[in-house]
Amino acid sequence: MQQFENASAGDIVLSIADRIIENRAYLSEIDGKIGDGDHGVNMAKGFGMAADRIRGNDMSLATAFDTLGTVLMTEIGGSMGPLYGVMFTQFAETIEKSAAIDARTFSAMLSNGLDGIQSIGAAKVGDKTLLDTLVPAIEAFDAANADGKPFPEALDALVVAAEEGRDSTRDLVAKIGRASRLGERSVGVLDAGATSCALILKALALGAKQKLLMSATAGR
C-alpha cells in the first residue's frame, strides 16, 4: 500500500508556508485589483508565524496542521484567516489518529477541510473564491483514486485541477466579499483566494509525493 508516516511529515507544512511567503507580493497584487490588497501580507504573516513554531520541533503532519490552523484562526486579520484556519484544523482532526497517510485518508482529510470551510462560509463553486480551486481539485483526486490510479498520480491530478480551477476564476463575476461590489468589473482578474489555494494544494501534493517516494525507497 502506498502511504507515508504521519509522525515524520510535519515539514510538509513548512514547504506550504515557504510557497505562501514567496508569493506574498504576487497574492497582494492580485487582491489589490478587486479587493483590499492585503491577502498576501496576511497570509505570509500567518504562515510565517506558524512555520516559526513548527520548525525544529519534529512535528507530525497532524500537529503541524493544527498549529497552522490555530494561528490562522486566532492571530491574523482578513476574511481568509478563519476559512483556511478551519480547513487546516479539520485536516489535523482527520489524520490525528492515523499512523500512516494513504490515499483514502488523504481524501477524507481534504473533504473534511472543505466541509469546515463550507460550515462557516456561504460561497459555492462559481462565486470566484477558493472553492473554485478546492472543489475541483478534490473531485479530480477522488476520481483518480476511483479509477485505480496510484496515489502519486492522483496527487498530480489534484494539482492540475487546482490550477485549472484557479484559472477559471479569471472569467467569473465575484459574488462574495468586497470584490462582489464590482459586479462585472471583477471579470478578467484571478481571485486571490483561489490563487493561494492552488499554491497550498500544489505544495501539499509535492510534499506528499516526496514522502511517498522516501517511504517506498526505505521499504526496498
Coordinates of N, CA and C in Angstrom, one line a residue:
M1 N 0.8 -1.2 0.0 CA 0.0 0.0 0.0 C 0.9 1.2 0.0
Q2 N 0.5 2.2 -0.8 CA 1.3 3.5 -0.9 C 0.8 4.4 0.2
Q3 N 1.7 4.7 1.1 CA 1.4 5.6 2.3 C 2.7 6.2 2.8
F4 N 2.5 7.2 3.7 CA 3.7 7.8 4.3 C 3.3 8.0 5.8
E5 N 4.4 8.1 6.6 CA 4.2 8.2 8.0 C 3.7 9.6 8.5
N6 N 2.7 9.7 9.3 CA 2.2 10.9 9.8 C 3.3 11.6 10.7
A7 N 3.9 10.8 11.5 CA 4.8 11.3 12.5 C 6.0 12.1 11.9
S8 N 6.4 11.8 10.7 CA 7.6 12.4 10.2 C 7.3 13.4 9.0
A9 N 6.0 13.8 8.9 CA 5.7 14.6 7.8 C 5.3 16.0 8.1
G10 N 5.6 16.5 9.3 CA 5.2 17.9 9.6 C 5.9 18.9 8.7
D11 N 7.1 18.5 8.2 CA 7.8 19.5 7.4 C 7.1 19.8 6.0
I12 N 6.1 19.0 5.7 CA 5.3 19.4 4.5 C 4.6 20.8 4.7
V13 N 4.2 21.0 6.0 CA 3.6 22.3 6.3 C 4.6 23.5 6.1
L14 N 5.9 23.2 6.4 CA 6.9 24.2 6.2 C 7.0 24.5 4.8
S15 N 6.9 23.5 3.9 CA 7.0 23.8 2.5 C 5.8 24.6 2.0
I16 N 4.7 24.3 2.5 CA 3.5 25.1 2.2 C 3.7 26.6 2.6
A17 N 4.2 26.8 3.8 CA 4.4 28.1 4.3 C 5.5 28.8 3.4
D18 N 6.5 28.1 3.0 CA 7.5 28.8 2.1 C 6.9 29.3 0.8
R19 N 6.0 28.5 0.2 CA 5.4 28.9 -1.0 C 4.5 30.1 -0.8
I20 N 3.8 30.2 0.3 CA 2.9 31.4 0.5 C 3.8 32.6 0.7
I21 N 4.8 32.5 1.5 CA 5.7 33.6 1.8 C 6.4 34.1 0.6
E22 N 6.8 33.2 -0.3 CA 7.5 33.5 -1.6 C 6.6 34.3 -2.5
N23 N 5.3 34.0 -2.4 CA 4.3 34.7 -3.2 C 3.5 35.8 -2.6
R24 N 4.0 36.3 -1.5 CA 3.4 37.4 -0.7 C 3.0 38.6 -1.6
A25 N 4.0 39.1 -2.4 CA 3.7 40.3 -3.2 C 2.8 39.9 -4.3
Y26 N 2.9 38.8 -4.9 CA 2.0 38.4 -6.0 C 0.6 38.3 -5.6
L27 N 0.4 37.6 -4.4 CA -1.0 37.5 -3.9 C -1.6 38.8 -3.5
S28 N -0.8 39.7 -3.0 CA -1.4 41.0 -2.7 C -1.6 41.9 -3.9
E29 N -0.8 41.7 -4.9 CA -1.0 42.4 -6.2 C -2.4 41.9 -6.8
I30 N -2.6 40.6 -6.9 CA -3.9 40.1 -7.4 C -5.1 40.7 -6.6
D31 N -4.9 40.6 -5.3 CA -6.0 41.0 -4.4 C -6.3 42.5 -4.5
G32 N -5.2 43.3 -4.8 CA -5.4 44.7 -4.9 C -6.2 45.2 -6.1
K33 N -6.3 44.3 -7.1 CA -7.1 44.7 -8.3 C -8.6 44.7 -8.0
I34 N -9.1 43.8 -7.1 CA -10.5 43.8 -6.9 C -10.9 43.7 -5.4
G35 N -9.8 43.7 -4.6 CA -10.1 43.5 -3.1 C -9.3 44.5 -2.3
D36 N -9.0 44.1 -1.1 CA -8.3 45.0 -0.1 C -6.8 45.1 -0.4
G37 N -6.2 44.2 -1.1 CA -4.8 44.2 -1.4 C -3.9 43.7 -0.3
D38 N -4.6 43.0 0.7 CA -3.8 42.6 1.9 C -3.7 41.1 2.0
H39 N -4.2 40.4 1.0 CA -4.2 38.9 1.1 C -2.8 38.3 1.3
G40 N -1.9 38.7 0.4 CA -0.5 38.2 0.5 C 0.1 38.5 1.9
V41 N -0.1 39.8 2.3 CA 0.5 40.2 3.6 C 0.0 39.4 4.8
N42 N -1.3 39.2 4.8 CA -1.9 38.5 5.9 C -1.6 37.0 5.9
M43 N -1.6 36.4 4.7 CA -1.2 35.0 4.6 C 0.2 34.8 4.9
A44 N 1.1 35.6 4.4 CA 2.5 35.4 4.7 C 2.8 35.6 6.2
K45 N 2.1 36.5 6.8 CA 2.3 36.7 8.3 C 1.8 35.5 9.0
G46 N 0.7 35.0 8.7 CA 0.1 33.8 9.5 C 1.0 32.6 9.2
F47 N 1.3 32.3 8.0 CA 2.0 31.1 7.6 C 3.5 31.2 8.2
G48 N 4.0 32.4 8.2 CA 5.3 32.6 8.8 C 5.4 32.4 10.3
M49 N 4.4 32.9 11.0 CA 4.3 32.7 12.4 C 4.2 31.2 12.7
A50 N 3.3 30.5 12.0 CA 3.2 29.1 12.2 C 4.5 28.3 11.9
A51 N 5.1 28.7 10.8 CA 6.4 28.0 10.5 C 7.4 28.2 11.6
D52 N 7.5 29.3 12.2 CA 8.4 29.6 13.3 C 8.2 28.6 14.5
R53 N 6.9 28.3 14.7 CA 6.5 27.4 15.8 C 6.7 25.9 15.4
I54 N 6.7 25.6 14.2 CA 6.8 24.2 13.7 C 8.3 23.8 13.5
R55 N 9.1 24.8 13.0 CA 10.5 24.5 12.6 C 11.3 24.0 13.8
G56 N 12.0 22.9 13.6 CA 12.9 22.4 14.7 C 12.2 21.6 15.7
N57 N 10.9 21.4 15.6 CA 10.1 20.6 16.7 C 9.7 19.2 16.3
D58 N 10.1 18.8 15.1 CA 9.9 17.4 14.6 C 8.4 17.0 14.8
M59 N 7.5 17.8 14.3 CA 6.1 17.6 14.5 C 5.5 16.6 13.5
S60 N 4.5 15.9 13.9 CA 3.7 15.1 12.9 C 3.0 16.0 12.0
L61 N 2.5 15.5 10.9 CA 1.7 16.3 9.9 C 0.4 16.8 10.6
A62 N -0.2 16.0 11.4 CA -1.4 16.4 12.1 C -1.1 17.6 13.1
T63 N -0.1 17.5 13.8 CA 0.2 18.6 14.8 C 0.6 19.8 14.1
A64 N 1.4 19.7 13.0 CA 1.7 20.9 12.2 C 0.5 21.6 11.6
F65 N -0.4 20.8 11.0 CA -1.6 21.3 10.5 C -2.4 22.1 11.6
D66 N -2.5 21.5 12.8 CA -3.2 22.1 13.9 C -2.6 23.4 14.3
T67 N -1.3 23.4 14.3 CA -0.5 24.6 14.7 C -0.8 25.7 13.7
L68 N -0.8 25.4 12.4 CA -1.1 26.4 11.4 C -2.5 26.8 11.4
G69 N -3.4 25.9 11.6 CA -4.8 26.3 11.6 C -5.2 27.2 12.8
T70 N -4.6 26.9 13.9 CA -4.8 27.7 15.1 C -4.3 29.2 14.9
V71 N -3.1 29.3 14.4 CA -2.5 30.6 14.1 C -3.4 31.4 13.1
L72 N -3.8 30.7 12.1 CA -4.6 31.4 11.1 C -6.0 31.9 11.6
M73 N -6.6 31.1 12.5 CA -7.9 31.4 13.0 C -7.8 32.5 14.1
T74 N -6.7 32.6 14.8 CA -6.7 33.4 16.0 C -5.7 34.6 15.9
E75 N -4.8 34.6 15.0 CA -3.7 35.6 15.1 C -3.5 36.5 13.8
I76 N -4.3 36.3 12.8 CA -4.2 37.2 11.6 C -5.5 37.8 11.2
G77 N -5.5 38.9 10.6 CA -6.7 39.5 10.2 C -7.2 39.1 8.8
G78 N -8.2 39.7 8.3 CA -8.7 39.4 7.0 C -9.8 38.3 7.1
S79 N -10.5 38.1 6.0 CA -11.5 37.1 5.9 C -11.0 35.7 5.7
M80 N -9.8 35.6 5.2 CA -9.3 34.3 4.8 C -8.7 33.5 6.0
G81 N -8.3 34.2 7.0 CA -7.7 33.5 8.2 C -8.6 32.4 8.8
P82 N -9.9 32.8 9.1 CA -10.8 31.8 9.6 C -11.1 30.6 8.6
L83 N -11.2 31.0 7.3 CA -11.5 29.9 6.3 C -10.4 28.9 6.2
Y84 N -9.2 29.4 6.0 CA -8.0 28.5 5.9 C -7.7 27.9 7.3
G85 N -8.0 28.6 8.4 CA -7.8 28.1 9.7 C -8.6 26.9 10.0
V86 N -9.9 27.0 9.7 CA -10.8 25.8 9.9 C -10.4 24.7 9.0
M87 N -10.0 25.0 7.7 CA -9.6 23.9 6.8 C -8.4 23.1 7.4
F88 N -7.4 23.8 7.8 CA -6.2 23.1 8.3 C -6.5 22.4 9.7
T89 N -7.4 23.0 10.5 CA -7.8 22.3 11.7 C -8.5 21.0 11.4
Q90 N -9.4 21.1 10.4 CA -10.1 19.9 10.1 C -9.2 18.8 9.5
F91 N -8.2 19.3 8.7 CA -7.1 18.3 8.2 C -6.5 17.6 9.4
A92 N -6.1 18.4 10.4 CA -5.5 17.8 11.6 C -6.4 16.8 12.3
E93 N -7.6 17.2 12.5 CA -8.5 16.3 13.2 C -8.7 15.0 12.5
T94 N -8.8 15.1 11.2 CA -9.0 13.9 10.4 C -7.9 12.8 10.5
I95 N -6.6 13.3 10.5 CA -5.5 12.4 10.5 C -4.8 12.2 11.8
E96 N -5.3 12.9 12.9 CA -4.5 12.8 14.1 C -4.3 11.4 14.7
K97 N -5.3 10.5 14.4 CA -5.1 9.2 14.9 C -4.6 8.2 13.9
S98 N -4.2 8.7 12.8 CA -3.7 7.8 11.7 C -2.1 7.8 11.8
A99 N -1.6 6.6 11.9 CA -0.1 6.5 12.0 C 0.5 6.7 10.6
A100 N -0.3 6.3 9.5 CA 0.2 6.5 8.2 C -0.9 7.1 7.3
I101 N -0.5 7.8 6.3 CA -1.5 8.5 5.4 C -1.5 7.8 4.1
D102 N -2.6 7.2 3.7 CA -2.8 6.6 2.4 C -3.7 7.5 1.6
A103 N -4.0 7.1 0.4 CA -4.9 7.9 -0.5 C -6.3 8.1 0.1
R104 N -6.8 7.0 0.8 CA -8.1 7.1 1.3 C -8.2 8.1 2.5
T105 N -7.2 8.1 3.3 CA -7.1 9.0 4.4 C -6.9 10.5 3.9
F106 N -6.1 10.6 2.9 CA -5.8 11.9 2.3 C -7.1 12.5 1.7
S107 N -7.9 11.7 1.1 CA -9.2 12.1 0.5 C -10.1 12.6 1.6
A108 N -10.2 11.8 2.7 CA -11.1 12.2 3.8 C -10.6 13.5 4.4
M109 N -9.3 13.7 4.5 CA -8.7 14.9 5.1 C -9.2 16.1 4.2
L110 N -9.0 16.0 2.9 CA -9.4 17.1 2.0 C -10.9 17.4 2.1
S111 N -11.7 16.3 2.1 CA -13.2 16.5 2.2 C -13.6 17.2 3.5
N112 N -13.0 16.8 4.6 CA -13.4 17.4 5.8 C -12.9 18.8 5.9
G113 N -11.8 19.1 5.3 CA -11.4 20.5 5.2 C -12.4 21.4 4.5
L114 N -12.8 20.8 3.3 CA -13.9 21.5 2.6 C -15.1 21.7 3.4
D115 N -15.5 20.7 4.1 CA -16.7 20.8 4.9 C -16.6 21.9 6.0
G116 N -15.4 22.0 6.5 CA -15.1 23.0 7.5 C -15.3 24.4 6.9
I117 N -14.8 24.6 5.7 CA -14.9 25.9 5.1 C -16.4 26.2 4.8
Q118 N -17.1 25.2 4.3 CA -18.5 25.5 3.9 C -19.4 25.6 5.2
S119 N -18.9 25.2 6.3 CA -19.7 25.3 7.6 C -19.7 26.8 8.1
I120 N -18.7 27.6 7.6 CA -18.6 28.9 8.1 C -18.8 30.0 7.0
G121 N -18.9 29.5 5.8 CA -19.0 30.5 4.7 C -20.1 30.1 3.8
A122 N -20.6 31.1 3.0 CA -21.8 30.8 2.1 C -21.4 30.6 0.7
A123 N -20.1 30.7 0.4 CA -19.7 30.6 -1.0 C -19.9 29.2 -1.6
K124 N -20.1 29.2 -2.9 CA -20.2 27.9 -3.7 C -19.3 28.0 -4.9
V125 N -19.1 26.9 -5.6 CA -18.4 26.9 -6.8 C -19.0 27.9 -7.8
G126 N -18.2 28.7 -8.5 CA -18.7 29.7 -9.4 C -18.8 31.1 -8.8
D127 N -18.6 31.2 -7.5 CA -18.7 32.5 -6.9 C -17.3 33.3 -6.9
K128 N -16.3 32.8 -7.5 CA -15.0 33.4 -7.6 C -14.3 33.4 -6.2
T129 N -14.1 32.2 -5.7 CA -13.5 32.1 -4.4 C -12.5 30.9 -4.4
L130 N -11.9 30.6 -3.2 CA -11.0 29.5 -3.1 C -11.7 28.2 -3.4
L131 N -13.1 28.1 -3.3 CA -13.8 26.9 -3.6 C -13.7 26.5 -5.1
D132 N -13.5 27.5 -6.0 CA -13.3 27.2 -7.4 C -12.0 26.5 -7.6
T133 N -11.1 26.5 -6.7 CA -9.8 25.7 -6.8 C -10.0 24.4 -6.0
L134 N -10.5 24.5 -4.8 CA -10.5 23.4 -3.9 C -11.5 22.3 -4.3
V135 N -12.7 22.6 -4.7 CA -13.7 21.6 -5.0 C -13.3 20.7 -6.2
P136 N -12.9 21.3 -7.4 CA -12.5 20.5 -8.5 C -11.2 19.7 -8.2
A137 N -10.3 20.2 -7.4 CA -9.1 19.5 -7.0 C -9.4 18.2 -6.3
I138 N -10.4 18.3 -5.3 CA -10.8 17.2 -4.5 C -11.5 16.2 -5.4
E139 N -12.3 16.7 -6.3 CA -13.1 15.8 -7.2 C -12.1 15.0 -8.1
A140 N -11.1 15.7 -8.6 CA -10.1 15.1 -9.5 C -9.3 14.0 -8.8
F141 N -8.9 14.3 -7.5 CA -8.2 13.4 -6.7 C -9.0 12.1 -6.5
D142 N -10.3 12.3 -6.1 CA -11.2 11.2 -5.8 C -11.4 10.4 -7.1
A143 N -11.6 11.1 -8.2 CA -11.8 10.4 -9.5 C -10.6 9.5 -9.9
A144 N -9.4 10.0 -9.7 CA -8.2 9.3 -10.0 C -8.1 8.0 -9.1
N145 N -8.5 8.2 -7.8 CA -8.5 7.0 -6.9 C -9.5 6.0 -7.3
A146 N -10.7 6.5 -7.7 CA -11.8 5.6 -8.2 C -11.4 4.8 -9.4
D147 N -10.5 5.4 -10.2 CA -10.0 4.8 -11.5 C -8.9 3.8 -11.2
G148 N -8.5 3.7 -9.9 CA -7.4 2.8 -9.6 C -6.0 3.4 -9.8
K149 N -5.9 4.7 -10.0 CA -4.6 5.3 -10.2 C -3.8 5.3 -8.9
P150 N -2.4 5.2 -9.0 CA -1.6 5.2 -7.9 C -1.7 6.5 -7.1
F151 N -1.4 6.5 -5.8 CA -1.5 7.7 -5.0 C -0.8 8.9 -5.6
P152 N 0.5 8.8 -6.1 CA 1.2 9.9 -6.7 C 0.5 10.5 -7.9
E153 N -0.1 9.6 -8.7 CA -0.8 10.1 -9.9 C -2.1 10.8 -9.5
A154 N -2.7 10.4 -8.5 CA -3.9 11.1 -8.0 C -3.6 12.5 -7.5
L155 N -2.4 12.6 -6.9 CA -1.9 13.9 -6.4 C -1.6 14.8 -7.6
D156 N -1.1 14.2 -8.7 CA -0.8 15.0 -9.9 C -2.1 15.5 -10.5
A157 N -3.2 14.7 -10.5 CA -4.5 15.1 -11.0 C -5.1 16.2 -10.1
L158 N -4.8 16.2 -8.8 CA -5.3 17.2 -7.9 C -4.7 18.5 -8.3
V159 N -3.4 18.6 -8.5 CA -2.7 19.8 -8.8 C -3.2 20.4 -10.2
V160 N -3.3 19.5 -11.2 CA -3.8 20.0 -12.5 C -5.2 20.7 -12.3
A161 N -6.1 20.0 -11.6 CA -7.4 20.5 -11.4 C -7.4 21.8 -10.6
A162 N -6.6 21.8 -9.6 CA -6.5 23.0 -8.8 C -6.1 24.2 -9.6
E163 N -5.1 24.1 -10.4 CA -4.6 25.2 -11.3 C -5.6 25.6 -12.3
E164 N -6.3 24.6 -12.9 CA -7.4 24.9 -13.8 C -8.5 25.7 -13.1
G165 N -8.8 25.2 -11.9 CA -9.9 25.9 -11.1 C -9.5 27.4 -10.8
R166 N -8.2 27.5 -10.4 CA -7.7 28.9 -10.2 C -7.9 29.8 -11.4
D167 N -7.5 29.2 -12.6 CA -7.5 30.0 -13.8 C -9.0 30.3 -14.2
S168 N -9.9 29.4 -13.8 CA -11.3 29.6 -14.2 C -11.9 30.9 -13.5
T169 N -11.3 31.3 -12.4 CA -11.8 32.5 -11.7 C -11.6 33.8 -12.5
R170 N -10.7 33.8 -13.4 CA -10.5 35.0 -14.2 C -11.7 35.4 -15.0
D171 N -12.6 34.4 -15.4 CA -13.7 34.7 -16.2 C -15.0 34.8 -15.3
L172 N -14.9 34.7 -14.0 CA -16.1 34.7 -13.2 C -16.4 36.1 -12.6
V173 N -17.6 36.3 -12.3 CA -18.0 37.5 -11.6 C -18.0 37.2 -10.1
A174 N -17.4 38.1 -9.3 CA -17.3 37.9 -7.9 C -18.7 38.0 -7.2
K175 N -19.0 37.0 -6.4 CA -20.3 37.0 -5.7 C -20.1 37.2 -4.2
I176 N -18.9 37.1 -3.7 CA -18.7 37.1 -2.2 C -17.6 38.1 -1.9
G177 N -17.7 38.8 -0.8 CA -16.7 39.7 -0.3 C -16.7 41.1 -1.0
R178 N -15.6 41.8 -0.7 CA -15.5 43.2 -1.2 C -15.6 43.2 -2.8
A179 N -15.0 42.2 -3.4 CA -14.9 42.2 -4.9 C -16.3 42.1 -5.5
S180 N -17.3 41.6 -4.7 CA -18.6 41.4 -5.3 C -19.3 42.8 -5.6
R181 N -18.8 43.8 -4.9 CA -19.4 45.2 -5.2 C -19.0 45.6 -6.6
L182 N -18.0 45.1 -7.2 CA -17.6 45.5 -8.5 C -18.5 44.9 -9.6
G183 N -19.2 43.8 -9.3 CA -20.0 43.1 -10.3 C -19.2 42.7 -11.5
E184 N -19.6 43.0 -12.7 CA -19.0 42.6 -13.9 C -17.5 43.1 -14.0
R185 N -17.2 44.2 -13.3 CA -15.9 44.7 -13.4 C -14.8 43.8 -12.7
S186 N -15.3 42.8 -12.0 CA -14.4 41.8 -11.3 C -13.9 40.7 -12.3
V187 N -14.6 40.7 -13.5 CA -14.2 39.7 -14.5 C -12.8 40.1 -15.1
G188 N -12.0 39.1 -15.4 CA -10.7 39.4 -16.0 C -9.5 39.4 -15.0
V189 N -9.8 39.2 -13.8 CA -8.8 39.1 -12.7 C -8.9 37.8 -12.0
L190 N -7.8 37.1 -11.7 CA -7.8 35.9 -10.8 C -8.3 36.3 -9.4
D191 N -8.9 35.3 -8.8 CA -9.3 35.5 -7.4 C -8.1 35.2 -6.5
A192 N -7.8 36.0 -5.5 CA -6.6 35.8 -4.7 C -6.7 34.6 -3.9
G193 N -7.9 34.3 -3.3 CA -8.0 33.1 -2.5 C -7.9 31.8 -3.3
A194 N -8.4 31.8 -4.5 CA -8.3 30.7 -5.4 C -6.8 30.5 -5.8
T195 N -6.1 31.6 -5.9 CA -4.7 31.5 -6.3 C -3.9 31.0 -5.1
S196 N -4.1 31.5 -3.9 CA -3.4 30.9 -2.7 C -3.7 29.5 -2.5
C197 N -5.0 29.1 -2.7 CA -5.4 27.7 -2.5 C -4.6 26.8 -3.5
A198 N -4.4 27.2 -4.7 CA -3.7 26.4 -5.7 C -2.2 26.3 -5.2
L199 N -1.7 27.3 -4.7 CA -0.3 27.2 -4.2 C -0.2 26.2 -3.0
I200 N -1.2 26.3 -2.1 CA -1.2 25.4 -1.0 C -1.3 24.0 -1.4
L201 N -2.3 23.7 -2.3 CA -2.5 22.3 -2.7 C -1.3 21.8 -3.5
K202 N -0.7 22.6 -4.3 CA 0.5 22.1 -5.1 C 1.6 21.7 -4.1
A203 N 1.9 22.6 -3.1 CA 2.9 22.3 -2.2 C 2.6 21.1 -1.3
L204 N 1.3 21.0 -1.0 CA 0.9 19.8 -0.2 C 1.1 18.5 -1.0
A205 N 0.7 18.6 -2.3 CA 0.8 17.4 -3.1 C 2.3 17.0 -3.4
L206 N 3.1 18.0 -3.6 CA 4.5 17.8 -3.8 C 5.2 17.2 -2.6
G207 N 4.8 17.7 -1.4 CA 5.3 17.2 -0.2 C 4.9 15.8 0.1
A208 N 3.7 15.5 -0.2 CA 3.2 14.1 0.0 C 3.9 13.1 -1.0
K209 N 4.1 13.6 -2.2 CA 4.8 12.7 -3.2 C 6.2 12.4 -2.8
Q210 N 6.9 13.4 -2.2 CA 8.2 13.2 -1.7 C 8.2 12.2 -0.6
K211 N 7.3 12.3 0.3 CA 7.2 11.4 1.5 C 6.9 10.0 1.0
L212 N 6.0 9.9 0.0 CA 5.7 8.5 -0.6 C 7.0 7.9 -1.2
L213 N 7.7 8.7 -1.9 CA 9.0 8.2 -2.6 C 10.0 7.8 -1.5
M214 N 10.1 8.5 -0.4 CA 11.0 8.2 0.6 C 10.5 6.9 1.3
S215 N 9.2 6.8 1.5 CA 8.7 5.6 2.1 C 8.9 4.3 1.3
A216 N 8.7 4.5 0.0 CA 8.9 3.4 -1.0 C 10.4 3.0 -1.0
T217 N 11.3 4.0 -1.0 CA 12.7 3.7 -1.0 C 13.2 3.0 0.2
A218 N 12.6 3.4 1.4 CA 13.0 2.8 2.6 C 12.5 1.4 2.8
G219 N 11.4 1.1 2.0 CA 10.8 -0.3 2.1 C 11.4 -1.3 1.2
R220 N 12.4 -0.9 0.4 CA 13.0 -1.8 -0.5 C 14.1 -2.6 0.2

